[in-house]
CSV table of C-alpha atoms and ligand atoms in Angstrom, one decimal:
chain,number,residue,atom,x,y,z
A,1,MET,CA,21.2,5.8,-5.8
A,2,SER,CA,17.4,5.5,-5.3
A,3,LEU,CA,17.9,3.9,-1.9
A,4,GLU,CA,19.0,7.2,-0.5
A,5,GLY,CA,18.2,10.7,-1.7
A,6,THR,CA,16.0,13.7,-1.3
A,7,TYR,CA,12.3,13.1,-0.8
A,8,ASP,CA,10.3,14.3,-3.8
A,9,SER,CA,7.0,15.8,-2.6
A,10,ALA,CA,5.7,15.4,-6.2
A,11,ASN,CA,5.5,11.6,-5.9
A,12,ILE,CA,2.0,10.2,-6.5
A,13,PHE,CA,1.5,9.0,-2.9
A,14,ALA,CA,2.3,12.5,-1.5
A,15,LYS,CA,-0.2,13.9,-4.0
A,16,ILE,CA,-2.8,11.4,-2.8
A,17,LEU,CA,-2.1,12.4,0.8
A,18,ARG,CA,-2.6,16.1,-0.1
A,19,GLY,CA,-5.8,15.3,-1.9
A,20,GLU,CA,-4.3,16.3,-5.3
A,21,ALA,CA,-4.7,12.8,-6.7
A,22,PRO,CA,-7.5,10.3,-6.2
A,23,CYS,CA,-7.4,7.0,-4.4
A,24,ILE,CA,-9.8,4.3,-3.5
A,25,LYS,CA,-9.6,4.5,0.3
A,26,VAL,CA,-9.9,1.6,2.7
A,27,PHE,CA,-9.3,3.5,5.9
A,28,GLU,CA,-7.5,6.5,7.2
A,29,ASP,CA,-6.5,7.9,10.6
A,30,ASP,CA,-4.1,10.6,11.9
A,31,ASP,CA,-1.1,8.5,11.1
A,32,VAL,CA,-1.8,6.3,8.0
A,33,LEU,CA,-3.8,5.9,4.9
A,34,ALA,CA,-4.7,2.6,3.3
A,35,PHE,CA,-6.0,2.4,-0.3
A,36,MET,CA,-6.4,0.0,-3.2
A,37,ASP,CA,-3.5,-0.6,-5.5
A,38,ILE,CA,-4.7,0.3,-9.0
A,39,PHE,CA,-2.4,-2.4,-10.6
A,40,PRO,CA,-3.2,-5.2,-8.2
A,41,GLN,CA,-1.1,-8.3,-8.1
A,42,SER,CA,-4.1,-10.2,-6.8
A,43,GLN,CA,-7.7,-9.4,-5.9
A,44,GLY,CA,-7.7,-7.1,-2.9
A,45,HIS,CA,-4.1,-5.8,-3.2
A,46,CYS,CA,-3.9,-2.8,-0.8
A,47,LEU,CA,-1.2,-0.3,0.1
A,48,LEU,CA,-0.7,1.4,3.4
A,49,ILE,CA,1.3,4.7,3.7
A,50,PRO,CA,2.3,6.8,6.7
A,51,LYS,CA,1.2,10.4,6.9
A,52,ASN,CA,3.2,13.4,8.0
A,53,VAL,CA,6.6,12.0,7.0
A,54,THR,CA,9.0,12.6,4.2
A,55,SER,CA,10.3,9.0,4.2
A,56,ARG,CA,11.4,7.5,0.9
A,57,ASN,CA,11.5,4.0,2.3
A,58,LEU,CA,11.9,2.0,5.5
A,59,THR,CA,15.5,3.1,6.1
A,60,ASP,CA,14.7,6.8,6.6
A,61,PHE,CA,11.4,6.3,8.4
A,62,PRO,CA,11.4,7.6,12.0
A,63,THR,CA,12.0,4.6,14.3
A,64,GLU,CA,9.4,5.9,16.8
A,65,LYS,CA,6.7,5.7,14.2
A,66,ILE,CA,7.3,2.1,13.2
A,67,GLY,CA,5.0,0.7,15.9
A,68,VAL,CA,2.0,2.8,14.9
A,69,CYS,CA,2.6,2.1,11.2
A,70,PHE,CA,2.9,-1.6,11.5
A,71,THR,CA,0.0,-1.9,14.0
A,72,ALA,CA,-2.0,-0.4,11.1
A,73,VAL,CA,-0.5,-2.9,8.7
A,74,GLN,CA,-1.6,-5.7,11.0
A,75,LYS,CA,-5.1,-4.2,11.3
A,76,LEU,CA,-5.4,-4.0,7.5
A,77,THR,CA,-4.0,-7.5,7.0
A,78,ARG,CA,-6.6,-9.0,9.4
A,79,ALA,CA,-9.4,-7.1,7.7
A,80,VAL,CA,-8.3,-8.3,4.3
A,81,ILE,CA,-8.3,-11.9,5.4
A,82,LYS,CA,-11.7,-11.5,7.1
A,83,ALA,CA,-13.3,-9.6,4.1
A,84,LEU,CA,-11.9,-11.6,1.2
A,85,SER,CA,-11.4,-15.1,2.8
A,86,CYS,CA,-8.0,-15.4,1.1
A,87,ASP,CA,-5.8,-18.4,1.8
A,88,GLY,CA,-2.6,-16.4,2.6
A,89,VAL,CA,-1.3,-12.8,2.5
A,90,ILE,CA,2.0,-11.3,1.4
A,91,VAL,CA,3.0,-8.2,3.4
A,92,THR,CA,6.0,-6.6,1.8
A,93,GLN,CA,7.7,-3.3,0.9
A,94,PHE,CA,10.6,-2.4,-1.4
A,95,ASN,CA,13.6,-0.2,-0.7
A,96,GLY,CA,15.3,1.3,-3.7
A,97,ALA,CA,14.7,0.8,-7.5
A,98,PRO,CA,16.9,-2.3,-7.8
A,99,ALA,CA,14.6,-3.9,-5.1
A,100,GLY,CA,11.5,-3.0,-7.2
A,101,GLN,CA,10.5,0.3,-5.6
A,102,THR,CA,8.9,2.7,-8.0
A,103,VAL,CA,7.1,5.2,-5.7
A,104,PHE,CA,9.4,6.9,-3.3
A,105,HIS,CA,7.1,7.4,-0.3
A,106,LEU,CA,7.3,4.6,2.2
A,107,HIS,CA,4.5,2.1,1.5
A,108,VAL,CA,3.6,-1.4,2.6
A,109,HIS,CA,1.9,-3.8,0.2
A,110,VAL,CA,-0.8,-6.2,1.6
A,111,ILE,CA,-1.4,-8.8,-1.1
A,112,PRO,CA,-4.0,-11.5,-0.6
A,113,ARG,CA,-3.1,-15.0,-2.0
A,114,TYR,CA,-5.7,-17.5,-3.1
A,115,ALA,CA,-4.9,-21.2,-3.5
A,116,ASN,CA,-4.6,-22.2,-7.2
A,117,LEU,CA,-4.6,-18.6,-8.4
A,118,PRO,CA,-1.4,-17.2,-9.8
A,119,LEU,CA,0.1,-13.9,-8.5
A,120,GLN,CA,0.5,-11.2,-11.1
A,121,PRO,CA,4.0,-9.9,-11.3
A,122,HIS,CA,5.1,-6.7,-9.4
A,123,HIS,CA,4.4,-4.0,-12.0
A,124,GLY,CA,3.0,-6.6,-14.3
A,125,GLY,CA,-0.6,-6.3,-13.3
A,126,LYS,CA,-3.3,-4.9,-15.4
A,127,PRO,CA,-5.2,-1.7,-14.3
A,128,ALA,CA,-8.2,-2.8,-12.2
A,129,ASP,CA,-11.8,-1.8,-12.8
A,130,ALA,CA,-12.4,1.0,-10.3
A,131,ALA,CA,-15.9,-0.3,-9.5
A,132,VAL,CA,-14.4,-3.6,-8.5
A,133,LEU,CA,-11.7,-1.9,-6.4
A,134,ARG,CA,-14.4,0.2,-4.7
A,135,GLU,CA,-16.4,-2.9,-3.8
A,136,GLN,CA,-13.3,-4.6,-2.4
A,137,ALA,CA,-12.4,-1.5,-0.4
A,138,ALA,CA,-15.9,-1.3,1.1
A,139,ARG,CA,-15.7,-5.0,2.1
A,140,ILE,CA,-12.3,-4.6,3.7
A,141,ALA,CA,-13.4,-1.4,5.5
A,142,ALA,CA,-16.4,-3.2,6.9
A,143,ALA,CA,-14.1,-5.9,8.3
A,144,LEU,CA,-11.8,-3.5,10.2
B,1,AMP,P1,6.5,-0.1,-5.4
B,1,AMP,O1,6.9,-0.7,-6.7
B,1,AMP,O2,6.7,-1.0,-4.2
B,1,AMP,O3,7.0,1.3,-5.3
B,1,AMP,O4,4.9,0.0,-5.4
B,1,AMP,C1,4.2,1.0,-5.9
B,1,AMP,C2,2.8,0.5,-6.1
B,1,AMP,O5,1.9,1.6,-6.2
B,1,AMP,C3,2.6,-0.4,-7.3
B,1,AMP,O6,2.1,-1.6,-6.9
B,1,AMP,C4,1.6,0.4,-8.2
B,1,AMP,O7,0.7,-0.5,-8.8
B,1,AMP,C5,0.9,1.2,-7.2
B,1,AMP,N1,0.4,2.5,-7.6
B,1,AMP,C6,1.1,3.4,-8.4
B,1,AMP,N2,0.3,4.5,-8.6
B,1,AMP,C7,-0.8,4.3,-7.9
B,1,AMP,C8,-2.0,5.1,-7.7
B,1,AMP,N3,-2.2,6.3,-8.2
B,1,AMP,N4,-3.0,4.5,-6.9
B,1,AMP,C9,-2.8,3.3,-6.3
B,1,AMP,N5,-1.7,2.5,-6.5
B,1,AMP,C10,-0.8,3.0,-7.3
């Protein structure tokens, strides 16, 4: 059921976009917002969300916006690699609760991987120290 449905404008990412909830921002333009995941699966885990849409996931996202959104994902991924010197990056997104989606506003995860460091499970990570996230966000922003 969660794969399709009505967009709920009370979801946490919609609140962040409206300025009703905080986030640790990496960058923002007219089309997208990138910010730190507060339950990171690894050091530097970021999220990127499109603005001005009511898309629950990739399936109901306007096709004509995909290029702009994924250009921004590439820009963020490159900055993460440059800033954090990670050894690999997972770029992923989940569609529907059975696939692991918990927030129903389209978002893309950019998750750095480091050789010999385990990945925390999706939804199994610990809340991160905000000061650490701010420092990582600043480093990634400087590498854009
Ligand atoms: P998903 O499970 O793909 O829907 O991912 C939602 C992600 O959002 C998870 O990785 C959460 O840790 C993250 N998350 C939830 N609430 C917040 C928030 N307020 N700020 C930043 N990240 C969040």
